Amino acid sequence: MTVRHPISSDAETESGRLAAIRRRVPDPMYVFLLGFLSVPGYLFDSLARLQLFALFFLAGLWPLVVAVVGTVLGLGSGSDGADEEAPTDWIDMGDRATNVRTLVAMLALQFQPILLVTGILQTAGHVPILARYRGSLPSPTSFESDVDYRLPFEGTWTVVNGSPDRDYSHSWGILTQRYAHDFVITDDDGRTHEGERGPPAAYHCFGEPILAPADGVVVSTRVDHRDYHRTDGWMDPLQRSILGNHVVIEHADDEYSVLAHLERGSVQVEPGDRVERGQRIARCGNSGNSTEPHLHFHVQDHPNFFLGAGLPVRFGPLETDHPRTGPERHDETYVHAGQRVRHVGRR
């Protein structure tokens, strides 16, 4: 749920090398799930040998290993893809010191009681999700939505995290957030804020209106979480929900959008309210598991955050832009990390 800060220009190909590593290593999430076979071993003496399967839980540390390597140590030039530039390299979101602080905060908050329970529930939720799909999870080639989704904001925003492609997925190993996106607003220099990294109000997207992405009915909301005052890589140590203030909307059977990190007191809808596509529902904030103001958005197949499988969705109509490719207009398309995106009227 955090905004991951791309490395500064002195190591601009580092994220490309990380992508190369991810392509070569099997998804450790499936190895991690073998650890649940150890549970009967702790419940029944006759099955004590199953406790050895608990070692597979160590695979859950893989995302932290990648973060440490990419943020602190760097990678040698011999990796495949060493010359590959990440699509987000043009976005200026902090220097290496900010990235290190983010990593330290991630490690420290693993033991915060609420986040510890949240991590366990997220991981345990993978079991019913995989069982529901018999291991064949929704993908851009297998899932097609009938819902007419639009971007959940007006104006031009930047996709800082997220893509239907594994290399630049928001969180490929977290099934709920596999197809999530993080959106910010950048200026012409790729900066997300005015001046130095200061209070949330200094960020271009803070307080901007957030809109319903499609017609639907509000399922749940949270409105009372504080917006953390720091934006220099630290995360709120007193957070009570990784989503912070949020809205969950049902758009169709088994399709629920989640809009998170909203500004405290800005949510304008309540559970049971019917909303229309493009209706203002809240403002962008910095609440929950967030390192700076941004909008987290994803669609899942269940109203419960821990039990829903993430779904890939197309937005439309919109214009996409990237410094290396230029603007393109689409009636409907997926959006990818590094793109500037803007909702446009229908032709």
mmCIF file of C-alpha atoms in Angstrom:
data_model
loop_
_atom_site.group_PDB
_atom_site.id
_atom_site.type_symbol
_atom_site.label_atom_id
_atom_site.label_comp_id
_atom_site.label_asym_id
_atom_site.label_seq_id
_atom_site.Cartn_x
_atom_site.Cartn_y
_atom_site.Cartn_z
ATOM 1 C CA MET A 1 0.000 0.000 0.000
ATOM 2 C CA THR A 2 2.966 2.312 0.207
ATOM 3 C CA VAL A 3 4.243 4.448 -2.627
ATOM 4 C CA ARG A 4 7.501 2.782 -3.606
ATOM 5 C CA HIS A 5 10.101 5.428 -4.401
ATOM 6 C CA PRO A 6 12.123 4.828 -7.582
ATOM 7 C CA ILE A 7 15.888 5.193 -7.091
ATOM 8 C CA SER A 8 17.353 8.577 -8.048
ATOM 9 C CA SER A 9 19.187 9.201 -11.319
ATOM 10 C CA ASP A 10 22.579 7.974 -10.092
ATOM 11 C CA ALA A 11 21.192 4.436 -10.247
ATOM 12 C CA GLU A 12 18.404 4.795 -12.780
ATOM 13 C CA THR A 13 18.691 1.248 -14.173
ATOM 14 C CA GLU A 14 18.532 -0.424 -10.763
ATOM 15 C CA SER A 15 14.782 -0.996 -10.916
ATOM 16 C CA GLY A 16 15.250 -2.600 -14.326
ATOM 17 C CA ARG A 17 17.689 -5.056 -12.772
ATOM 18 C CA LEU A 18 15.186 -5.856 -10.036
ATOM 19 C CA ALA A 19 12.621 -6.633 -12.721
ATOM 20 C CA ALA A 20 15.125 -9.020 -14.314
ATOM 21 C CA ILE A 21 15.528 -10.836 -10.978
ATOM 22 C CA ARG A 22 11.769 -11.166 -10.578
ATOM 23 C CA ARG A 23 11.482 -12.665 -14.065
ATOM 24 C CA ARG A 24 14.019 -15.374 -13.217
ATOM 25 C CA VAL A 25 12.735 -16.326 -9.753
ATOM 26 C CA PRO A 26 9.459 -18.270 -9.335
ATOM 27 C CA ASP A 27 6.806 -16.508 -7.310
ATOM 28 C CA PRO A 28 7.703 -17.349 -3.675
ATOM 29 C CA MET A 29 4.078 -16.914 -2.598
ATOM 30 C CA TYR A 30 3.276 -20.496 -3.583
ATOM 31 C CA VAL A 31 6.250 -21.788 -1.585
ATOM 32 C CA PHE A 32 5.136 -19.707 1.392
ATOM 33 C CA LEU A 33 1.694 -21.342 1.396
ATOM 34 C CA LEU A 34 3.294 -24.737 2.032
ATOM 35 C CA GLY A 35 4.027 -23.446 5.516
ATOM 36 C CA PHE A 36 0.356 -23.828 6.430
ATOM 37 C CA LEU A 37 0.859 -27.603 6.245
ATOM 38 C CA SER A 38 2.728 -27.249 9.534
ATOM 39 C CA VAL A 39 -0.373 -26.111 11.452
ATOM 40 C CA PRO A 40 -1.750 -29.645 12.125
ATOM 41 C CA GLY A 41 1.703 -30.571 13.453
ATOM 42 C CA TYR A 42 1.299 -28.063 16.270
ATOM 43 C CA LEU A 43 -2.247 -29.217 17.043
ATOM 44 C CA PHE A 44 -1.781 -32.995 17.088
ATOM 45 C CA ASP A 45 1.186 -34.829 18.570
ATOM 46 C CA SER A 46 0.830 -37.643 16.061
ATOM 47 C CA LEU A 47 1.480 -35.171 13.230
ATOM 48 C CA ALA A 48 4.450 -33.414 14.836
ATOM 49 C CA ARG A 49 6.659 -34.112 11.823
ATOM 50 C CA LEU A 50 4.584 -31.656 9.819
ATOM 51 C CA GLN A 51 6.119 -28.852 11.863
ATOM 52 C CA LEU A 52 9.067 -28.950 9.465
ATOM 53 C CA PHE A 53 6.838 -27.327 6.847
ATOM 54 C CA ALA A 54 6.947 -24.146 8.949
ATOM 55 C CA LEU A 55 10.325 -23.459 7.312
ATOM 56 C CA PHE A 56 8.470 -22.597 4.108
ATOM 57 C CA PHE A 57 7.122 -19.479 5.825
ATOM 58 C CA LEU A 58 10.609 -18.025 5.352
ATOM 59 C CA ALA A 59 9.737 -17.573 1.670
ATOM 60 C CA GLY A 60 7.520 -14.723 2.802
ATOM 61 C CA LEU A 61 10.682 -12.709 3.457
ATOM 62 C CA TRP A 62 11.489 -12.578 -0.262
ATOM 63 C CA PRO A 63 9.839 -9.149 -0.870
ATOM 64 C CA LEU A 64 11.959 -7.710 1.937
ATOM 65 C CA VAL A 65 15.100 -9.258 0.434
ATOM 66 C CA VAL A 66 14.328 -7.596 -2.907
ATOM 67 C CA ALA A 67 13.687 -4.282 -1.147
ATOM 68 C CA VAL A 68 16.988 -4.450 0.753
ATOM 69 C CA VAL A 69 18.978 -5.350 -2.356
ATOM 70 C CA GLY A 70 17.384 -2.644 -4.470
ATOM 71 C CA THR A 71 17.392 0.121 -1.887
ATOM 72 C CA VAL A 72 20.607 -0.370 0.072
ATOM 73 C CA LEU A 73 23.048 -2.629 -1.749
ATOM 74 C CA GLY A 74 22.323 -2.093 -5.423
ATOM 75 C CA LEU A 75 23.019 -4.724 -8.083
ATOM 76 C CA GLY A 76 25.971 -5.514 -10.254
ATOM 77 C CA SER A 77 25.992 -4.675 -13.916
ATOM 78 C CA GLY A 78 26.168 -8.283 -14.900
ATOM 79 C CA SER A 79 22.451 -8.934 -14.354
ATOM 80 C CA ASP A 80 20.250 -9.536 -17.319
ATOM 81 C CA GLY A 81 18.371 -6.360 -18.119
ATOM 82 C CA ALA A 82 21.081 -4.159 -16.588
ATOM 83 C CA ASP A 83 20.580 -1.601 -19.366
ATOM 84 C CA GLU A 84 16.804 -1.652 -19.016
ATOM 85 C CA GLU A 85 15.255 1.593 -17.808
ATOM 86 C CA ALA A 86 12.187 1.351 -15.608
ATOM 87 C CA PRO A 87 9.134 3.263 -16.894
ATOM 88 C CA THR A 88 8.994 5.233 -13.609
ATOM 89 C CA ASP A 89 12.578 6.514 -13.741
ATOM 90 C CA TRP A 90 11.413 9.959 -14.874
ATOM 91 C CA ILE A 91 9.387 10.447 -11.653
ATOM 92 C CA ASP A 92 11.254 12.330 -8.916
ATOM 93 C CA MET A 93 9.942 10.989 -5.617
ATOM 94 C CA GLY A 94 12.910 11.124 -3.273
ATOM 95 C CA ASP A 95 16.585 10.311 -2.910
ATOM 96 C CA ARG A 96 18.272 7.194 -1.562
ATOM 97 C CA ALA A 97 17.958 8.435 2.032
ATOM 98 C CA THR A 98 14.177 8.556 1.633
ATOM 99 C CA ASN A 99 14.185 5.023 0.258
ATOM 100 C CA VAL A 100 16.259 3.802 3.188
ATOM 101 C CA ARG A 101 13.855 5.409 5.658
ATOM 102 C CA THR A 102 10.961 3.710 3.885
ATOM 103 C CA LEU A 103 12.714 0.353 4.153
ATOM 104 C CA VAL A 104 13.452 0.874 7.858
ATOM 105 C CA ALA A 105 9.824 1.839 8.464
ATOM 106 C CA MET A 106 8.619 -1.264 6.620
ATOM 107 C CA LEU A 107 10.826 -3.504 8.739
ATOM 108 C CA ALA A 108 9.917 -1.813 12.022
ATOM 109 C CA LEU A 109 6.183 -1.853 11.363
ATOM 110 C CA GLN A 110 6.191 -5.599 10.736
ATOM 111 C CA PHE A 111 5.879 -5.908 14.525
ATOM 112 C CA GLN A 112 3.192 -3.272 15.014
ATOM 113 C CA PRO A 113 0.248 -5.378 16.341
ATOM 114 C CA ILE A 114 -2.364 -4.199 13.846
ATOM 115 C CA LEU A 115 -0.031 -4.572 10.870
ATOM 116 C CA LEU A 116 1.192 -7.950 12.086
ATOM 117 C CA VAL A 117 -2.389 -9.249 12.216
ATOM 118 C CA THR A 118 -3.110 -7.616 8.850
ATOM 119 C CA GLY A 119 -0.155 -9.409 7.275
ATOM 120 C CA ILE A 120 -1.289 -12.746 8.666
ATOM 121 C CA LEU A 121 -4.851 -12.216 7.409
ATOM 122 C CA GLN A 122 -3.648 -11.167 3.963
ATOM 123 C CA THR A 123 -1.482 -14.248 3.656
ATOM 124 C CA ALA A 124 -4.113 -16.611 5.071
ATOM 125 C CA GLY A 125 -6.599 -15.154 2.589
ATOM 126 C CA HIS A 126 -4.503 -16.560 -0.255
ATOM 127 C CA VAL A 127 -5.662 -20.065 0.623
ATOM 128 C CA PRO A 128 -9.415 -19.553 -0.073
ATOM 129 C CA ILE A 129 -8.581 -17.366 -3.089
ATOM 130 C CA LEU A 130 -6.442 -20.093 -4.680
ATOM 131 C CA ALA A 131 -9.035 -22.714 -3.780
ATOM 132 C CA ARG A 132 -11.811 -20.629 -5.341
ATOM 133 C CA TYR A 133 -9.930 -20.389 -8.639
ATOM 134 C CA ARG A 134 -8.270 -23.820 -8.377
ATOM 135 C CA GLY A 135 -4.914 -22.111 -8.734
ATOM 136 C CA SER A 136 -5.808 -20.400 -12.024
ATOM 137 C CA LEU A 137 -6.126 -16.777 -10.932
ATOM 138 C CA PRO A 138 -7.769 -13.969 -12.927
ATOM 139 C CA SER A 139 -5.468 -12.439 -15.529
ATOM 140 C CA PRO A 140 -5.764 -10.021 -18.460
ATOM 141 C CA THR A 141 -6.185 -13.000 -20.783
ATOM 142 C CA SER A 142 -8.811 -14.820 -18.701
ATOM 143 C CA PHE A 143 -10.871 -12.035 -17.095
ATOM 144 C CA GLU A 144 -13.205 -9.669 -18.915
ATOM 145 C CA SER A 145 -15.347 -7.155 -17.021
ATOM 146 C CA ASP A 146 -18.713 -5.851 -18.186
ATOM 147 C CA VAL A 147 -18.390 -2.798 -15.935
ATOM 148 C CA ASP A 148 -17.628 0.542 -17.588
ATOM 149 C CA TYR A 149 -14.739 1.808 -15.432
ATOM 150 C CA ARG A 150 -13.322 5.316 -15.692
ATOM 151 C CA LEU A 151 -10.324 6.834 -13.935
ATOM 152 C CA PRO A 152 -11.383 7.793 -10.386
ATOM 153 C CA PHE A 153 -10.306 11.445 -10.715
ATOM 154 C CA GLU A 154 -10.309 14.437 -13.043
ATOM 155 C CA GLY A 155 -7.244 16.012 -14.562
ATOM 156 C CA THR A 156 -3.878 14.425 -15.294
ATOM 157 C CA TRP A 157 -2.443 12.007 -12.730
ATOM 158 C CA THR A 158 0.616 9.734 -12.850
ATOM 159 C CA VAL A 159 0.678 5.966 -12.294
ATOM 160 C CA VAL A 160 3.572 5.507 -9.881
ATOM 161 C CA ASN A 161 2.875 1.824 -9.083
ATOM 162 C CA GLY A 162 0.874 -0.822 -10.869
ATOM 163 C CA SER A 163 0.493 -2.672 -14.130
ATOM 164 C CA PRO A 164 -1.168 -5.871 -15.370
ATOM 165 C CA ASP A 165 2.385 -7.026 -16.158
ATOM 166 C CA ARG A 166 4.237 -8.846 -13.377
ATOM 167 C CA ASP A 167 7.437 -6.786 -13.681
ATOM 168 C CA TYR A 168 5.729 -3.584 -12.580
ATOM 169 C CA SER A 169 2.761 -4.954 -10.667
ATOM 170 C CA HIS A 170 1.812 -3.080 -7.504
ATOM 171 C CA SER A 171 2.231 -6.262 -5.407
ATOM 172 C CA TRP A 172 2.275 -9.427 -7.502
ATOM 173 C CA GLY A 173 2.644 -11.775 -4.540
ATOM 174 C CA ILE A 174 -0.296 -10.198 -2.645
ATOM 175 C CA LEU A 175 -3.269 -11.594 -4.523
ATOM 176 C CA THR A 176 -5.724 -8.891 -3.485
ATOM 177 C CA GLN A 177 -3.412 -6.125 -4.736
ATOM 178 C CA ARG A 178 -1.884 -7.873 -7.745
ATOM 179 C CA TYR A 179 -3.619 -5.471 -10.170
ATOM 180 C CA ALA A 180 -3.737 -2.414 -7.904
ATOM 181 C CA HIS A 181 -2.503 1.048 -8.892
ATOM 182 C CA ASP A 182 -1.091 3.980 -6.954
ATOM 183 C CA PHE A 183 -1.816 7.390 -8.484
ATOM 184 C CA VAL A 184 -0.139 10.752 -7.758
ATOM 185 C CA ILE A 185 0.023 14.124 -9.491
ATOM 186 C CA THR A 186 3.393 15.226 -10.892
ATOM 187 C CA ASP A 187 4.572 18.491 -12.382
ATOM 188 C CA ASP A 188 6.512 18.826 -15.636
ATOM 189 C CA ASP A 189 9.736 17.858 -13.817
ATOM 190 C CA GLY A 190 8.215 14.664 -12.413
ATOM 191 C CA ARG A 191 7.973 16.045 -8.874
ATOM 192 C CA THR A 192 5.004 15.134 -6.691
ATOM 193 C CA HIS A 193 5.278 18.144 -4.354
ATOM 194 C CA GLU A 194 6.217 21.811 -4.059
ATOM 195 C CA GLY A 195 9.604 22.676 -2.548
ATOM 196 C CA GLU A 196 11.085 20.274 -0.015
ATOM 197 C CA ARG A 197 9.289 17.172 1.195
ATOM 198 C CA GLY A 198 6.986 18.802 3.727
ATOM 199 C CA PRO A 199 3.472 18.392 5.111
ATOM 200 C CA PRO A 200 0.838 16.536 3.057
ATOM 201 C CA ALA A 201 -0.664 19.823 1.858
ATOM 202 C CA ALA A 202 2.560 20.463 -0.135
ATOM 203 C CA TYR A 203 1.748 17.538 -2.432
ATOM 204 C CA HIS A 204 -0.051 18.175 -5.681
ATOM 205 C CA CYS A 205 -2.644 15.417 -5.191
ATOM 206 C CA PHE A 206 -3.491 16.041 -1.527
ATOM 207 C CA GLY A 207 -7.107 17.156 -1.147
ATOM 208 C CA GLU A 208 -7.953 16.561 -4.814
ATOM 209 C CA PRO A 209 -11.434 15.118 -5.504
ATOM 210 C CA ILE A 210 -11.763 11.336 -5.845
ATOM 211 C CA LEU A 211 -14.600 10.009 -7.990
ATOM 212 C CA ALA A 212 -16.628 6.807 -8.228
ATOM 213 C CA PRO A 213 -15.061 4.734 -11.042
ATOM 214 C CA ALA A 214 -18.421 3.238 -12.079
ATOM 215 C CA ASP A 215 -22.050 3.016 -11.037
ATOM 216 C CA GLY A 216 -22.550 0.973 -7.887
ATOM 217 C CA VAL A 217 -23.538 0.702 -4.236
ATOM 218 C CA VAL A 218 -21.228 1.633 -1.355
ATOM 219 C CA VAL A 219 -20.401 -1.445 0.735
ATOM 220 C CA SER A 220 -18.132 -0.008 3.431
ATOM 221 C CA THR A 221 -16.261 3.149 4.384
ATOM 222 C CA ARG A 222 -13.786 4.458 6.930
ATOM 223 C CA VAL A 223 -13.608 8.168 7.682
ATOM 224 C CA ASP A 224 -11.759 8.750 10.989
ATOM 225 C CA HIS A 225 -8.140 7.732 10.323
ATOM 226 C CA ARG A 226 -5.633 10.562 10.669
ATOM 227 C CA ASP A 227 -3.501 11.806 7.768
ATOM 228 C CA TYR A 228 0.112 11.231 8.804
ATOM 229 C CA HIS A 229 2.025 14.515 8.957
ATOM 230 C CA ARG A 230 5.383 13.099 7.749
ATOM 231 C CA THR A 231 6.158 12.436 4.087
ATOM 232 C CA ASP A 232 9.907 11.758 4.173
ATOM 233 C CA GLY A 233 9.746 7.968 3.907
ATOM 234 C CA TRP A 234 8.335 7.171 7.334
ATOM 235 C CA MET A 235 4.905 5.614 7.737
ATOM 236 C CA ASP A 236 2.336 6.239 10.453
ATOM 237 C CA PRO A 237 3.360 4.049 13.434
ATOM 238 C CA LEU A 238 -0.119 4.456 14.938
ATOM 239 C CA GLN A 239 -2.046 3.417 11.853
ATOM 240 C CA ARG A 240 -5.104 1.290 12.565
ATOM 241 C CA SER A 241 -5.701 0.159 8.994
ATOM 242 C CA ILE A 242 -3.338 -0.173 6.059
ATOM 243 C CA LEU A 243 -6.126 1.238 3.878
ATOM 244 C CA GLY A 244 -6.580 4.292 6.073
ATOM 245 C CA ASN A 245 -9.768 6.119 5.173
ATOM 246 C CA HIS A 246 -11.350 4.255 2.291
ATOM 247 C CA VAL A 247 -14.459 3.460 0.266
ATOM 248 C CA VAL A 248 -15.460 0.042 -1.102
ATOM 249 C CA ILE A 249 -18.089 0.023 -3.876
ATOM 250 C CA GLU A 250 -19.947 -2.932 -5.405
ATOM 251 C CA HIS A 251 -20.265 -2.481 -9.173
ATOM 252 C CA ALA A 252 -21.415 -5.947 -10.235
ATOM 253 C CA ASP A 253 -21.528 -9.478 -8.913
ATOM 254 C CA ASP A 254 -17.991 -10.245 -7.735
ATOM 255 C CA GLU A 255 -16.590 -6.803 -8.667
ATOM 256 C CA TYR A 256 -15.754 -4.349 -5.890
ATOM 257 C CA SER A 257 -13.539 -1.286 -6.196
ATOM 258 C CA VAL A 258 -11.338 -0.195 -3.279
ATOM 259 C CA LEU A 259 -10.221 3.448 -3.011
ATOM 260 C CA ALA A 260 -7.802 4.003 -0.130
ATOM 261 C CA HIS A 261 -5.587 6.520 1.742
ATOM 262 C CA LEU A 262 -8.333 9.155 1.567
ATOM 263 C CA GLU A 263 -8.235 12.417 3.502
ATOM 264 C CA ARG A 264 -9.704 12.328 6.988
ATOM 265 C CA GLY A 265 -13.281 13.601 7.085
ATOM 266 C CA SER A 266 -13.544 13.864 3.289
ATOM 267 C CA VAL A 267 -15.644 10.766 2.538
ATOM 268 C CA GLN A 268 -19.056 11.934 1.325
ATOM 269 C CA VAL A 269 -20.867 8.581 1.059
ATOM 270 C CA GLU A 270 -22.106 5.929 3.465
ATOM 271 C CA PRO A 271 -22.719 2.177 3.192
ATOM 272 C CA GLY A 272 -25.898 1.552 1.212
ATOM 273 C CA ASP A 273 -25.608 4.738 -0.870
ATOM 274 C CA ARG A 274 -25.953 4.344 -4.624
ATOM 275 C CA VAL A 275 -23.284 6.234 -6.564
ATOM 276 C CA GLU A 276 -22.964 7.150 -10.220
ATOM 277 C CA ARG A 277 -19.904 6.938 -12.402
ATOM 278 C CA GLY A 278 -17.856 10.111 -11.938
ATOM 279 C CA GLN A 279 -19.625 11.182 -8.728
ATOM 280 C CA ARG A 280 -17.381 12.854 -6.156
ATOM 281 C CA ILE A 281 -17.018 10.572 -3.120
ATOM 282 C CA ALA A 282 -13.946 11.822 -1.207
ATOM 283 C CA ARG A 283 -10.585 13.602 -1.415
ATOM 284 C CA CYS A 284 -7.067 12.217 -1.767
ATOM 285 C CA GLY A 285 -5.179 11.951 1.530
ATOM 286 C CA ASN A 286 -2.242 10.403 3.362
ATOM 287 C CA SER A 287 -3.922 8.003 5.791
ATOM 288 C CA GLY A 288 -2.988 4.406 6.577
ATOM 289 C CA ASN A 289 0.100 2.628 5.238
ATOM 290 C CA SER A 290 1.310 5.525 3.118
ATOM 291 C CA THR A 291 4.648 7.290 2.708
ATOM 292 C CA GLU A 292 3.181 10.294 0.906
ATOM 293 C CA PRO A 293 -0.251 11.431 -0.365
ATOM 294 C CA HIS A 294 -1.574 9.228 -3.140
ATOM 295 C CA LEU A 295 -4.645 7.282 -4.213
ATOM 296 C CA HIS A 296 -4.573 3.485 -4.001
ATOM 297 C CA PHE A 297 -7.124 1.851 -6.315
ATOM 298 C CA HIS A 298 -7.914 -1.744 -7.137
ATOM 299 C CA VAL A 299 -10.838 -3.995 -8.026
ATOM 300 C CA GLN A 300 -11.394 -7.350 -6.319
ATOM 301 C CA ASP A 301 -13.956 -10.137 -6.476
ATOM 302 C CA HIS A 302 -15.102 -10.051 -2.836
ATOM 303 C CA PRO A 303 -16.267 -7.288 -0.461
ATOM 304 C CA ASN A 304 -13.807 -8.449 2.224
ATOM 305 C CA PHE A 305 -10.363 -6.934 1.673
ATOM 306 C CA PHE A 306 -8.585 -10.095 2.828
ATOM 307 C CA LEU A 307 -10.620 -12.577 0.769
ATOM 308 C CA GLY A 308 -10.813 -10.830 -2.587
ATOM 309 C CA ALA A 309 -8.699 -11.734 -5.602
ATOM 310 C CA GLY A 310 -7.456 -8.704 -7.506
ATOM 311 C CA LEU A 311 -8.978 -8.223 -10.952
ATOM 312 C CA PRO A 312 -7.322 -6.536 -13.968
ATOM 313 C CA VAL A 313 -9.542 -3.752 -15.305
ATOM 314 C CA ARG A 314 -9.453 -1.421 -18.277
ATOM 315 C CA PHE A 315 -10.293 2.263 -17.969
ATOM 316 C CA GLY A 316 -11.879 4.440 -20.594
ATOM 317 C CA PRO A 317 -12.065 6.715 -22.361
ATOM 318 C CA LEU A 318 -8.691 8.218 -21.538
ATOM 319 C CA GLU A 319 -5.454 9.679 -22.788
ATOM 320 C CA THR A 320 -2.110 8.194 -21.739
ATOM 321 C CA ASP A 321 1.261 9.874 -22.012
ATOM 322 C CA HIS A 322 4.872 8.942 -21.264
ATOM 323 C CA PRO A 323 8.090 10.919 -21.832
ATOM 324 C CA ARG A 324 9.477 8.160 -24.065
ATOM 325 C CA THR A 325 6.368 7.428 -26.149
ATOM 326 C CA GLY A 326 4.186 10.548 -26.258
ATOM 327 C CA PRO A 327 0.400 10.878 -25.883
ATOM 328 C CA GLU A 328 -2.136 8.308 -27.041
ATOM 329 C CA ARG A 329 -5.935 8.314 -26.906
ATOM 330 C CA HIS A 330 -7.849 5.136 -25.990
ATOM 331 C CA ASP A 331 -11.499 4.208 -25.856
ATOM 332 C CA GLU A 332 -10.485 1.616 -23.264
ATOM 333 C CA THR A 333 -7.134 0.297 -22.030
ATOM 334 C CA TYR A 334 -5.059 -0.922 -19.100
ATOM 335 C CA VAL A 335 -2.784 1.655 -17.469
ATOM 336 C CA HIS A 336 0.841 1.061 -16.528
ATOM 337 C CA ALA A 337 3.439 2.407 -14.095
ATOM 338 C CA GLY A 338 5.136 5.535 -15.425
ATOM 339 C CA GLN A 339 2.221 6.756 -17.524
ATOM 340 C CA ARG A 340 0.426 10.045 -17.131
ATOM 341 C CA VAL A 341 -3.286 9.362 -17.501
ATOM 342 C CA ARG A 342 -6.293 11.632 -18.012
ATOM 343 C CA HIS A 343 -9.992 10.923 -18.371
ATOM 344 C CA VAL A 344 -11.443 12.397 -21.572
ATOM 345 C CA GLY A 345 -14.961 12.732 -22.917
ATOM 346 C CA ARG A 346 -16.301 10.195 -25.343
ATOM 347 C CA ARG A 347 -15.932 10.933 -29.030
#
